[in-house]
Structure formats: C-alpha cells, structure tokens
XYZ file of N, CA and C in Angstrom:
711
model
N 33.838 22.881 7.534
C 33.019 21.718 7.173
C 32.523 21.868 5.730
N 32.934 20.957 4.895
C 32.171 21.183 3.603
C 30.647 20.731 3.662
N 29.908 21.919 2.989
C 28.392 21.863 2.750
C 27.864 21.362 1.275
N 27.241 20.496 2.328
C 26.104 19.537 1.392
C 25.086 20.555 0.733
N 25.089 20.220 -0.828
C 24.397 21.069 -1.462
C 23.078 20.770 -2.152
N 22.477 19.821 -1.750
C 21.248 19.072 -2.543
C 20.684 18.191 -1.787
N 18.999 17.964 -1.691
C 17.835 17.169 -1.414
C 17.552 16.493 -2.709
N 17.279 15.614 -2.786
C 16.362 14.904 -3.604
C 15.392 13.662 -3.265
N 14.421 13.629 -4.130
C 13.557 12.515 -3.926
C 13.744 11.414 -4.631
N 13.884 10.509 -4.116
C 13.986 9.035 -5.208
C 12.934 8.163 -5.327
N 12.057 8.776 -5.188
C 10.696 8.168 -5.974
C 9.699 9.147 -7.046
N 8.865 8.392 -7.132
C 8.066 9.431 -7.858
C 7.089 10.086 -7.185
N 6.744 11.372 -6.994
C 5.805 12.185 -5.866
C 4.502 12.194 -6.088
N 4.213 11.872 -7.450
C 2.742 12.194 -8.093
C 2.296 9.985 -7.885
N 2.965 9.575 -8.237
C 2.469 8.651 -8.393
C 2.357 7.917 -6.714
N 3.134 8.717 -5.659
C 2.930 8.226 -4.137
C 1.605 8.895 -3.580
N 1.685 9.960 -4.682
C -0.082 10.921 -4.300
C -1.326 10.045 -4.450
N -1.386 8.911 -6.423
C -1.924 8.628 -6.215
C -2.229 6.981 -5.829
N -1.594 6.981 -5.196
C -1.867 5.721 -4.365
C -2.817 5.835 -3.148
N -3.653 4.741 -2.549
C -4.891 5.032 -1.365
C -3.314 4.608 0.092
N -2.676 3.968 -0.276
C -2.053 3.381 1.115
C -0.833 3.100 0.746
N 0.181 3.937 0.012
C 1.407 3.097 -0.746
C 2.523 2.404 0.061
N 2.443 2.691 1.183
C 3.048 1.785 1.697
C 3.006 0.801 2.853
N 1.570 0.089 2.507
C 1.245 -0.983 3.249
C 1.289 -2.242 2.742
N 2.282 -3.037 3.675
C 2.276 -4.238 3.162
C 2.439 -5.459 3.998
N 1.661 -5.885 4.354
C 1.122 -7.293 5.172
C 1.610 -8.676 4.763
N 2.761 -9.304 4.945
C 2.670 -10.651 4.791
C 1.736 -11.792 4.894
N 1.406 -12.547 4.011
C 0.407 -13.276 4.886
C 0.854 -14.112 5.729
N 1.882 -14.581 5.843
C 2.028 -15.168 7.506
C 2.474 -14.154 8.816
N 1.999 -12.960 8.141
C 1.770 -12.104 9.302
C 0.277 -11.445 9.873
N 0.146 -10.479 11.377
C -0.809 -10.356 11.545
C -0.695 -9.030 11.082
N 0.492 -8.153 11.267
C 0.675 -6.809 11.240
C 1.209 -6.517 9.957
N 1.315 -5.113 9.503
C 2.039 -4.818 8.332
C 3.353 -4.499 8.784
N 4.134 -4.256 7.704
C 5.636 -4.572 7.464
C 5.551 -2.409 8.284
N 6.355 -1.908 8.662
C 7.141 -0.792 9.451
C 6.981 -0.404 8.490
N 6.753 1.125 7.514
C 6.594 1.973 6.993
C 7.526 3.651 7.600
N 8.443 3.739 6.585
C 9.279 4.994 6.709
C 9.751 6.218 6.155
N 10.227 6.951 6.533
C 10.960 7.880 5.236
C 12.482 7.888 5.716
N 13.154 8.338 4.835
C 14.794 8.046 4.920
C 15.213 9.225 4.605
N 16.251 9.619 5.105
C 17.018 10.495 4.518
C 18.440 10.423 4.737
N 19.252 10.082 3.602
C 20.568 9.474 3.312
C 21.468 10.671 2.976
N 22.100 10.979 4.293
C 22.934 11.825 4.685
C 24.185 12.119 4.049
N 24.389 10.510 3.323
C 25.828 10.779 2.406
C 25.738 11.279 1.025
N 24.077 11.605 0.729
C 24.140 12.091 -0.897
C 22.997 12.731 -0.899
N 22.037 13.194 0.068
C 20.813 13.977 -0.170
C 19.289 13.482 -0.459
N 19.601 12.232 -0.653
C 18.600 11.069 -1.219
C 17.576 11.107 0.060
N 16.251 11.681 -0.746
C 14.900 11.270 0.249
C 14.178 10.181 -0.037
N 13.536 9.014 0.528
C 12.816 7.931 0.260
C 11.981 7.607 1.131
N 11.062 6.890 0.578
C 9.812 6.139 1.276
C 9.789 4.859 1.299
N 9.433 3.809 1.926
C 9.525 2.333 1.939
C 8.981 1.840 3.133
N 9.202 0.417 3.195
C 8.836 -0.382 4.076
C 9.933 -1.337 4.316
N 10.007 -1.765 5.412
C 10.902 -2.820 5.819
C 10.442 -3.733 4.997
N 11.289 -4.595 4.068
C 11.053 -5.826 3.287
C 10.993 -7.044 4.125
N 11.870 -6.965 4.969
C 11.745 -8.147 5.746
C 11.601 -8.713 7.294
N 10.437 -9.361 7.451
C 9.999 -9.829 8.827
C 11.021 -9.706 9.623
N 10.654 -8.724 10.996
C 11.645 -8.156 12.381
C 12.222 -7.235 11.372
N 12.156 -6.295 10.240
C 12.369 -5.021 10.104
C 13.824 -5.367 10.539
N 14.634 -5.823 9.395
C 16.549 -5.597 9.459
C 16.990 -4.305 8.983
N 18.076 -4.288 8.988
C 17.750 -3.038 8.207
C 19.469 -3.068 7.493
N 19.933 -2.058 6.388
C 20.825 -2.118 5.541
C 22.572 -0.965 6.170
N 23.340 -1.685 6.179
C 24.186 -1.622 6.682
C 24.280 0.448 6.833
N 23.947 0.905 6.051
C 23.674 2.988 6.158
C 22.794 2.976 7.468
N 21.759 2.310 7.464
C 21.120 2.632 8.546
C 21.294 2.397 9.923
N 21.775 1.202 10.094
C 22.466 0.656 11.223
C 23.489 1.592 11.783
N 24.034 1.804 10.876
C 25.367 2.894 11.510
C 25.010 4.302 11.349
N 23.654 4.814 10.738
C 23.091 6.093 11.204
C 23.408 6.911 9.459
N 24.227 6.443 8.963
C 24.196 7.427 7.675
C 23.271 7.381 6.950
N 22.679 7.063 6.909
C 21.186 6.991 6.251
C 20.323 7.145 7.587
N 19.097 8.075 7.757
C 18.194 8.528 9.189
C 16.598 7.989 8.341
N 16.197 6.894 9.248
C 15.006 6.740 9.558
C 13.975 6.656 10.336
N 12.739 7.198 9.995
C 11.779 7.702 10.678
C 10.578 7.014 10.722
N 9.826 6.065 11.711
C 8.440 5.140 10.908
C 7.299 6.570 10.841
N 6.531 5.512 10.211
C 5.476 6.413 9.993
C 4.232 5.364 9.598
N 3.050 5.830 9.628
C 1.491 4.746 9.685
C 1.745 4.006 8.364
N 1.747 2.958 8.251
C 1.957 2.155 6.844
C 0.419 2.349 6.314
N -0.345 2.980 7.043
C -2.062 2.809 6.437
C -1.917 4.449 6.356
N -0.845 5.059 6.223
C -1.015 6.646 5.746
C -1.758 6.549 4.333
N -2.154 7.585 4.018
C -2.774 7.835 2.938
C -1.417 8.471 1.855
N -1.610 8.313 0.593
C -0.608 8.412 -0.010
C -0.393 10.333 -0.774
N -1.936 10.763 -0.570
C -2.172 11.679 -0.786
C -1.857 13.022 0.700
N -1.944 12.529 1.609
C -1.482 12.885 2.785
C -0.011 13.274 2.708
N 0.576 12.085 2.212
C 2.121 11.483 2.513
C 3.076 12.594 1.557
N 2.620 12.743 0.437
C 2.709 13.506 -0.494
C 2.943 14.928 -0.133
N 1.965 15.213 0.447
C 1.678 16.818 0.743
C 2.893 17.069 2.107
N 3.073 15.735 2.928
C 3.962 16.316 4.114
C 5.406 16.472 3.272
N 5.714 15.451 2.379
C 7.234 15.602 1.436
C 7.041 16.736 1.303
N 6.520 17.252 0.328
C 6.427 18.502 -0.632
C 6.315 20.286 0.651
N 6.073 19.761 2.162
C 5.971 20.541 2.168
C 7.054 21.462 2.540
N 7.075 22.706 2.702
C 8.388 23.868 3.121
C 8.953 23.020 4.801
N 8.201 23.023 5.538
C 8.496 22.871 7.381
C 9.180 21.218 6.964
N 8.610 20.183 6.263
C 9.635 18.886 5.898
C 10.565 19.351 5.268
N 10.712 20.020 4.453
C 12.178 20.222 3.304
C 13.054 21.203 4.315
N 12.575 21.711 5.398
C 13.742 22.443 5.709
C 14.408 21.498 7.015
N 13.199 20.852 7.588
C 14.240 20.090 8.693
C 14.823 18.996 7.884
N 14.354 18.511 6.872
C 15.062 17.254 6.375
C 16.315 17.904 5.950
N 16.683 19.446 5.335
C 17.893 19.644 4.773
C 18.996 20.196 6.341
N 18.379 20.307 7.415
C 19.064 20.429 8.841
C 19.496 19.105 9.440
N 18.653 17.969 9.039
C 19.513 17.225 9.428
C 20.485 16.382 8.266
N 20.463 16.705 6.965
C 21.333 16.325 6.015
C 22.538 17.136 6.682
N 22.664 18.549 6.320
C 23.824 19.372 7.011
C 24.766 19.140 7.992
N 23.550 18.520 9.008
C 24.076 18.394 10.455
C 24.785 16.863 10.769
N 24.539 15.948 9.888
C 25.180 14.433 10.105
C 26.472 14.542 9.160
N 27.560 14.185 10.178
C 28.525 14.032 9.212
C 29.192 12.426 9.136
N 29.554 12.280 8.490
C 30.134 10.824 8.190
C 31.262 10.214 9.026
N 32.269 10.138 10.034
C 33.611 10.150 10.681
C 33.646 8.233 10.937
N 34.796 8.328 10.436
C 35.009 6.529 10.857
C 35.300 6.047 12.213
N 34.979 5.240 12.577
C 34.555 4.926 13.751
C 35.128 3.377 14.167
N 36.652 3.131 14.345
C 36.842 1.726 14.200
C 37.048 1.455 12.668
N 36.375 0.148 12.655
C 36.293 -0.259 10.744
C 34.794 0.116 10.627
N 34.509 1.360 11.278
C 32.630 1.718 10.138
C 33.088 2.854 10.179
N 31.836 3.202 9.181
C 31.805 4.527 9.202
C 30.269 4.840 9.818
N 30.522 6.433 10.602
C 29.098 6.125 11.142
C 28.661 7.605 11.370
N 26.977 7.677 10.938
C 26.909 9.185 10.910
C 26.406 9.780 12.105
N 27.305 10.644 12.582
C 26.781 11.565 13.461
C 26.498 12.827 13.569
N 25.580 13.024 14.342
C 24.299 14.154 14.010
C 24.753 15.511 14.957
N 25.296 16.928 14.701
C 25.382 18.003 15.271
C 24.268 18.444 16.573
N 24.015 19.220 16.996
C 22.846 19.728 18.023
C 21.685 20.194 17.000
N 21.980 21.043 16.121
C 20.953 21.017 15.263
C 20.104 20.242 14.720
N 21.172 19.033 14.120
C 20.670 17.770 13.329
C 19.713 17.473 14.477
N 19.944 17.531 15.500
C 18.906 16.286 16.504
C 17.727 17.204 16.571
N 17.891 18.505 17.251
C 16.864 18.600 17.285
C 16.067 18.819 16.230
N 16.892 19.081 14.981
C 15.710 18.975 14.226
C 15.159 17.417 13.494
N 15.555 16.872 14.043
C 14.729 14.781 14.217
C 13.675 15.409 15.414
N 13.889 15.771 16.345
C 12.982 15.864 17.177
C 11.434 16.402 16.569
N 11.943 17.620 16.037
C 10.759 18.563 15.331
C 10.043 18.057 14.252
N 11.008 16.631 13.343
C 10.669 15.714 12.103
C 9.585 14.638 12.922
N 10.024 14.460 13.850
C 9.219 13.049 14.803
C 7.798 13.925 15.374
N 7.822 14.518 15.727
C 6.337 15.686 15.963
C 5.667 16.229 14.802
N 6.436 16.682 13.818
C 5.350 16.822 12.340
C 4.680 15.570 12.139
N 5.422 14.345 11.827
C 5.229 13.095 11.347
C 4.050 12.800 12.164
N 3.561 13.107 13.214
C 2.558 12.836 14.577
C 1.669 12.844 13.672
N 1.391 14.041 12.443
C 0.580 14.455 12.273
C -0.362 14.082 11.118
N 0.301 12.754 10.421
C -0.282 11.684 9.737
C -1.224 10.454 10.304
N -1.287 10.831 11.558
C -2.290 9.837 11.994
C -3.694 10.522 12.171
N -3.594 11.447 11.585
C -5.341 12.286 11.373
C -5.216 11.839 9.484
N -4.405 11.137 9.034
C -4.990 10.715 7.646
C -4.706 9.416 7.211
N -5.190 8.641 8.607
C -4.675 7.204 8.314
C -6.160 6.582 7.164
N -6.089 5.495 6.624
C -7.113 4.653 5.749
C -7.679 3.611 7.359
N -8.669 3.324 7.120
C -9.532 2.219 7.436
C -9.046 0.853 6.939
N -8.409 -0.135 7.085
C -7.961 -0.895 6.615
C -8.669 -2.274 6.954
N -9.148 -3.268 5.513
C -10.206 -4.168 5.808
C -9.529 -5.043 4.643
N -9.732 -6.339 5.391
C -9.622 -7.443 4.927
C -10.394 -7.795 3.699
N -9.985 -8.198 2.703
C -10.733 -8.203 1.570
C -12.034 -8.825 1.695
N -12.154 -10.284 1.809
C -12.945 -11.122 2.178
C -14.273 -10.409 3.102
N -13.420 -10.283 4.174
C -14.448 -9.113 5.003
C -15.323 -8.115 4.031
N -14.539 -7.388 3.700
C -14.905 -6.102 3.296
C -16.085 -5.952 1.995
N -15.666 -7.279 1.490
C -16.802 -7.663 0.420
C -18.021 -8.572 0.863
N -17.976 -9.284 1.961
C -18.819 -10.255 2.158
C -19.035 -10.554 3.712
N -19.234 -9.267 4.120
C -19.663 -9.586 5.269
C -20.838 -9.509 5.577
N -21.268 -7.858 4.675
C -22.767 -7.616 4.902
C -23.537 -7.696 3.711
N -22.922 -8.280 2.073
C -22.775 -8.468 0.838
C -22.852 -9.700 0.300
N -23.462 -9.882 -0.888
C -23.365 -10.890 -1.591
C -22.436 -10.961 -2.845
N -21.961 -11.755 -3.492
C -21.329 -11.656 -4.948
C -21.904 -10.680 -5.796
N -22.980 -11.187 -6.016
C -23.791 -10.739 -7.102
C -24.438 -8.650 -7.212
N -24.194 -8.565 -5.632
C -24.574 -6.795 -5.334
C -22.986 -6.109 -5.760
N -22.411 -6.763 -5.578
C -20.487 -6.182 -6.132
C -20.727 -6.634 -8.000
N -20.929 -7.731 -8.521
C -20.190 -8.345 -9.793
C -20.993 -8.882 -10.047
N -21.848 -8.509 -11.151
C -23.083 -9.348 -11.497
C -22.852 -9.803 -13.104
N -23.449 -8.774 -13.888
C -23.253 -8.865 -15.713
C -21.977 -7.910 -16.250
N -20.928 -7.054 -15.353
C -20.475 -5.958 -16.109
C -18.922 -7.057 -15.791
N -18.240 -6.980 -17.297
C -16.530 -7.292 -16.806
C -15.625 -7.046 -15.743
N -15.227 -8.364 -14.734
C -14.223 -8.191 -13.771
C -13.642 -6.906 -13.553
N -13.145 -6.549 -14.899
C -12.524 -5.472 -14.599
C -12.671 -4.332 -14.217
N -13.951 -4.155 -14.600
C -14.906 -2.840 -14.434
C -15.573 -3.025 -13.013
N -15.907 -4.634 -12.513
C -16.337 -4.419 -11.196
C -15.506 -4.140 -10.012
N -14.526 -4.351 -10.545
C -12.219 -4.149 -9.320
C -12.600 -2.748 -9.505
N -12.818 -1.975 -10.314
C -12.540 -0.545 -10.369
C -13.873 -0.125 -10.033
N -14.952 -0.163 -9.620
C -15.871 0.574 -9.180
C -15.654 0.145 -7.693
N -15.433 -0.995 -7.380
C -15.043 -1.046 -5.741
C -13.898 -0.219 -5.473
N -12.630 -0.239 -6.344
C -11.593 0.402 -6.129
C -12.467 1.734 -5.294
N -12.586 2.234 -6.347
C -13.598 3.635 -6.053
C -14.344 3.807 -4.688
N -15.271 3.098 -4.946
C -16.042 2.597 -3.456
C -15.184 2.843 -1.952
N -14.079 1.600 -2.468
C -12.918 1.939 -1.322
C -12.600 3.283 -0.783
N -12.215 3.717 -2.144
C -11.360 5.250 -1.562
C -12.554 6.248 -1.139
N -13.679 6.327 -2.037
C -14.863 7.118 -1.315
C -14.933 7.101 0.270
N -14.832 5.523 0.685
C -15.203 5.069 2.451
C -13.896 5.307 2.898
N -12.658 5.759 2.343
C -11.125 5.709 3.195
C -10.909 4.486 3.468
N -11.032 3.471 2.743
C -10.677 2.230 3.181
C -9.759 1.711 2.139
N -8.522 0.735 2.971
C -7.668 0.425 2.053
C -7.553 -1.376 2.249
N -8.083 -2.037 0.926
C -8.763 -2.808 0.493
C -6.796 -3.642 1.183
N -7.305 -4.817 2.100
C -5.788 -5.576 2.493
C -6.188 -6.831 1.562
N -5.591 -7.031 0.172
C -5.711 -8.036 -0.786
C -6.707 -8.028 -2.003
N -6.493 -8.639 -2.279
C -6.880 -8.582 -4.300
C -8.211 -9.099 -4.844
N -9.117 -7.821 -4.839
C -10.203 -7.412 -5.203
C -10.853 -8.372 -6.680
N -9.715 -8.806 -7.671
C -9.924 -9.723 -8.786
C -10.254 -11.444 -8.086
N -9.029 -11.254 -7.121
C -8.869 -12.518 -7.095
C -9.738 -13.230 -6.045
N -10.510 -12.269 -5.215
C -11.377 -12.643 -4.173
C -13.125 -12.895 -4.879
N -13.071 -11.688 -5.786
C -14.329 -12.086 -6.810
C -14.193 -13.305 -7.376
N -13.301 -13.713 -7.748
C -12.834 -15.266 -8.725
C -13.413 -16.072 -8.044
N -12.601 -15.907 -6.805
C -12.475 -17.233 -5.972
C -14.077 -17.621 -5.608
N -14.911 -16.332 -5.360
C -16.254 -16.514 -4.779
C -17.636 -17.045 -6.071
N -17.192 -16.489 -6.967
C -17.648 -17.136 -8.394
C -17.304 -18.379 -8.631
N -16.467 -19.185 -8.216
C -15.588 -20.374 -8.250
C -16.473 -21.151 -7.226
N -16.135 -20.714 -6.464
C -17.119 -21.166 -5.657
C -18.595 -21.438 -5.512
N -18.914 -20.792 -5.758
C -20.807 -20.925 -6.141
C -20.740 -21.910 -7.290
N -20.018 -21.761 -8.284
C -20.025 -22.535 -9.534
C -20.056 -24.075 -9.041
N -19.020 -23.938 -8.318
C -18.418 -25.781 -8.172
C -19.596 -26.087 -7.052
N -20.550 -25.466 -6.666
C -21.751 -26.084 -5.356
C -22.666 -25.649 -5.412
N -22.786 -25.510 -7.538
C -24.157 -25.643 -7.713
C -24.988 -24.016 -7.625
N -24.695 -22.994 -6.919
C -25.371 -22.009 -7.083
C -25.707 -21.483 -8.104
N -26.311 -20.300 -8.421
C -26.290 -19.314 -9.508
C -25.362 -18.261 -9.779
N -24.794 -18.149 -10.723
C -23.689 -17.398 -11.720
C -23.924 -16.820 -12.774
N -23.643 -15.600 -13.132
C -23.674 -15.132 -14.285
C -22.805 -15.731 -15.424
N -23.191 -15.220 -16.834
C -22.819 -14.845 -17.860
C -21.383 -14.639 -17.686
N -21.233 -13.058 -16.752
C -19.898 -12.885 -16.837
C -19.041 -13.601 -16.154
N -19.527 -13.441 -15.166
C -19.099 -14.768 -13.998
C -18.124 -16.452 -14.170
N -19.063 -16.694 -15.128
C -18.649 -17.972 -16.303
C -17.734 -17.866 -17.044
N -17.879 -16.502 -17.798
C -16.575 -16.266 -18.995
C -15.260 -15.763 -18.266
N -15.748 -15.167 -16.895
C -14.058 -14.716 -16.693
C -13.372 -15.867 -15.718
N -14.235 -16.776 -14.974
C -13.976 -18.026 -14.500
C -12.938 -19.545 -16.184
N -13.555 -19.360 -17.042
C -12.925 -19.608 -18.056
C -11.718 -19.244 -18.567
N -11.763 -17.710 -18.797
C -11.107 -16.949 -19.218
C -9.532 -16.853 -18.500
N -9.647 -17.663 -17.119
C -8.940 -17.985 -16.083
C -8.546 -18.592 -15.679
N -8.758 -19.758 -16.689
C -8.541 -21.238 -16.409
C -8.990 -22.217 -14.994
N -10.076 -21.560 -14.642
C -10.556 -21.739 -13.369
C -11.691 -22.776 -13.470
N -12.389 -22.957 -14.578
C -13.263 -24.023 -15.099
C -12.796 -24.438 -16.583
N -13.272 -25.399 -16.955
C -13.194 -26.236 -18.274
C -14.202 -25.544 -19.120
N -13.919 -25.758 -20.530
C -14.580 -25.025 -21.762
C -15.838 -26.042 -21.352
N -16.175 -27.412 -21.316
C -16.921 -28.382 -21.097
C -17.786 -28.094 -19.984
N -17.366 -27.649 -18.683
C -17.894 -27.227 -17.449
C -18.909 -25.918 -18.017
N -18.342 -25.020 -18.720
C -19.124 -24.090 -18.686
C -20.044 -23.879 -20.037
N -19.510 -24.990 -20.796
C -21.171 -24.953 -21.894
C -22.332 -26.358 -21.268
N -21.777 -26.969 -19.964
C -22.671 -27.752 -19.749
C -23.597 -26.453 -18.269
N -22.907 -25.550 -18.307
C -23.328 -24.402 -17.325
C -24.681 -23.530 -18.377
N -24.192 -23.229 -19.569
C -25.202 -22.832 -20.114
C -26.093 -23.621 -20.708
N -26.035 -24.980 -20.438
C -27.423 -25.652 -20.958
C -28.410 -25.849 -19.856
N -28.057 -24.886 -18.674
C -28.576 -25.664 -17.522
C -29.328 -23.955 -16.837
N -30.471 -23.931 -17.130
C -30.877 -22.518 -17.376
C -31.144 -22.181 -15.698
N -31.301 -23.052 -14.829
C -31.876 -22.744 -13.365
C -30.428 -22.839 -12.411
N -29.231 -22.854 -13.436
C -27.878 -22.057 -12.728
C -27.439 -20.972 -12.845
N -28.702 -20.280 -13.764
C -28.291 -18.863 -14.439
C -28.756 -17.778 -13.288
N -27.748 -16.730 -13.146
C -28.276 -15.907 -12.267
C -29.068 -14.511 -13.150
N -30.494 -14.543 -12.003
C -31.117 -13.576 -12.899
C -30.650 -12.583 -13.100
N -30.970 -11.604 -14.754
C -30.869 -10.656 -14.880
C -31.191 -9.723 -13.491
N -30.139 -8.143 -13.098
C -30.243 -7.762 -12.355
C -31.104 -6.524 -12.468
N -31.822 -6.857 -11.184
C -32.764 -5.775 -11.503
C -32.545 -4.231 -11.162
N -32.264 -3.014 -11.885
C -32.011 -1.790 -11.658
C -33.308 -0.842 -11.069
C-alpha cells in the first residue's frame, strides 16, 4: 500500500483561536445554526473546519462517497477551545490513522473511500474526543435580546463612537462567554433610529453616526440640534 505522507491544515489556526464562535452561523430564515465540522480529506491530507453552507446540510460530492471524513461538532464551540483540540498530539495522531487507513478504490463509476479496521476505530476514538467540546460551548444570545432586555440604549452607547461602543460590548461578550447571534453596529443604529424618528432623547453621537449612515437627513439632524429637550443628558459617571 503506498503511504500517505502529510497532514495539513487549510485554514488559519491562530486566527480560528481568535475568534469567540467561528463557526456559527444562523440563517435568518432559520431557527437553528447551520451543522458545524471538521474534515479530513483522505485523498491529500487536507484538515478543515466549516459549516454546512446550505439549508438540510448537502454536502460535496468527496464527502458523499466518504473520501473526504466528516465529523459535526457544537457550532457555538469556542474558537479558542477548537484550536487547542486541532493542535493537539491525541487529534493529530488519530486524524493521521484515519488518513492512512482510507483508501480510495472505484466503485462502479465513483470512487469511494474506504476505511481499514484501524481507520474506524480510530473515527470512533475522534467521535469521543470531539464529546469533549461541549464543556466549551459559548452562551449564545440574540442580539436584540442581549442588549435590551434588561438595558437601555443609552447604558451600552451614549457620547463615545459606535465603534468604540461594538468593541467594549464585543469584550463584555467574551468576558460573559456569550456569542453575540447578529450585528452589534447595526442593532445600536437601528435603536438610535428609532428613538430619533419617535421623538425620544439621543445623543451627540447618536446623531452623527445616524447621519454618518445615511439613516437621517443633514436637515433632520440640525433641526435635532436646535431642539435642546431631544438632547440626551450628559452621562453621569
């Protein structure tokens, strides 16, 4: 039997570290997230991480017929978790037992990979490590929720730039293990947008990045600053 001489990773390892949840991804006309996996592609050594792209999880003609081996795993894994199981010795050696152990033989008009006694059981021993990512799953919360349930606008995003208030929640998030499901900019917008167009109180910044966004008129928001009892007060520290 000729031996397969190489593993590799086809992503980047540091940058799957620092991700809070890298591979969660929720459609919105779904309730659940998309299947989350690792691969290992038997015909060239190739290790990968992903998610099913598409609703009912199809999958690409390697996998179907087994030459390529996939494994799910928590799409709300932590990415720093996820990281450490790649990298570690007990993954790199069953992943290179069952590279070894699948061989390619045509089968009809496919080709299709099949797995030695070794190869399997060592899937077996890959499917029992993998168990062991559900002691580092994220908390996973709806944006909307997660900002405004027990919260106001103004305790998240008051006088400091959008940008700076996305990244101190970012933070926030990962402090609580929670992995924020949707867009932290665009949910502040929308709620600033909101107060604006029904009359509440808004900041300074509030105004300029609502502008800045094409989300109000240059007109809307200097008739906002002539109008001093829409101003939200300075915050008090």
């Amino acid at each position: 039997m000729e031996i397969k001489t190489f593993l590799d990773f086809e992503f980047d390892i540091d940058e799957l570290r620092s991700k809070s949840a890298p591979l969660y991804c929720r459609y919105a006309s779904e309730l659940e997230p998309q299947t989350a996996f690792i691969e290992i592609d038997c015909r060239n050594g190739a290790i990968d991480v992903g998610y099913y792209s598409e609703i009912g999880n199809a999958v690409p003609v390697a996998v179907a017929y087994q030459r390529a081996r996939r494994y799910s795993i928590p799409a709300n894994v932590s990415g720093k978790a996820l990281a450490e199981l790649l990298e570690s010795s007990e993954f790199l050696a069953l992943a290179e037992r069952i590279y070894q152990g699948v061989t390619i033989k045509q089968n009809g008009g496919n080709f299709v990979g099949q797995a030695d006694d070794d190869a399997q059981e060592a899937e077996e021993e890959l499917r029992s490590q993998l168990h062991s990512l559900n002691h580092h799953l994220l908390e996973v919360w709806d944006v909307d929720d997660w900002l405004f349930t027990n919260h106001v606008l103004e305790e998240h995003w008051h006088h400091e730039p959008l940008r700076l208030a996305v990244e101190n929640l970012r933070i926030a998030a990962e402090e609580e293990s929670v992995f924020i499901d949707g867009d932290l900019g665009t949910a502040l917008l929308d709620s600033a947008h909101f107060r604006f167009r029904h009359g509440y109180t808004v900041s300074k910044a509030h105004v300029d990045a609502l502008l800045a966004h094409g989300m109000i008129g240059l007109d809307e928001s200097q008739q906002w600053r002539e109008q001093s009892w829409r101003h939200l007060p300075d915050k008090q520290e």
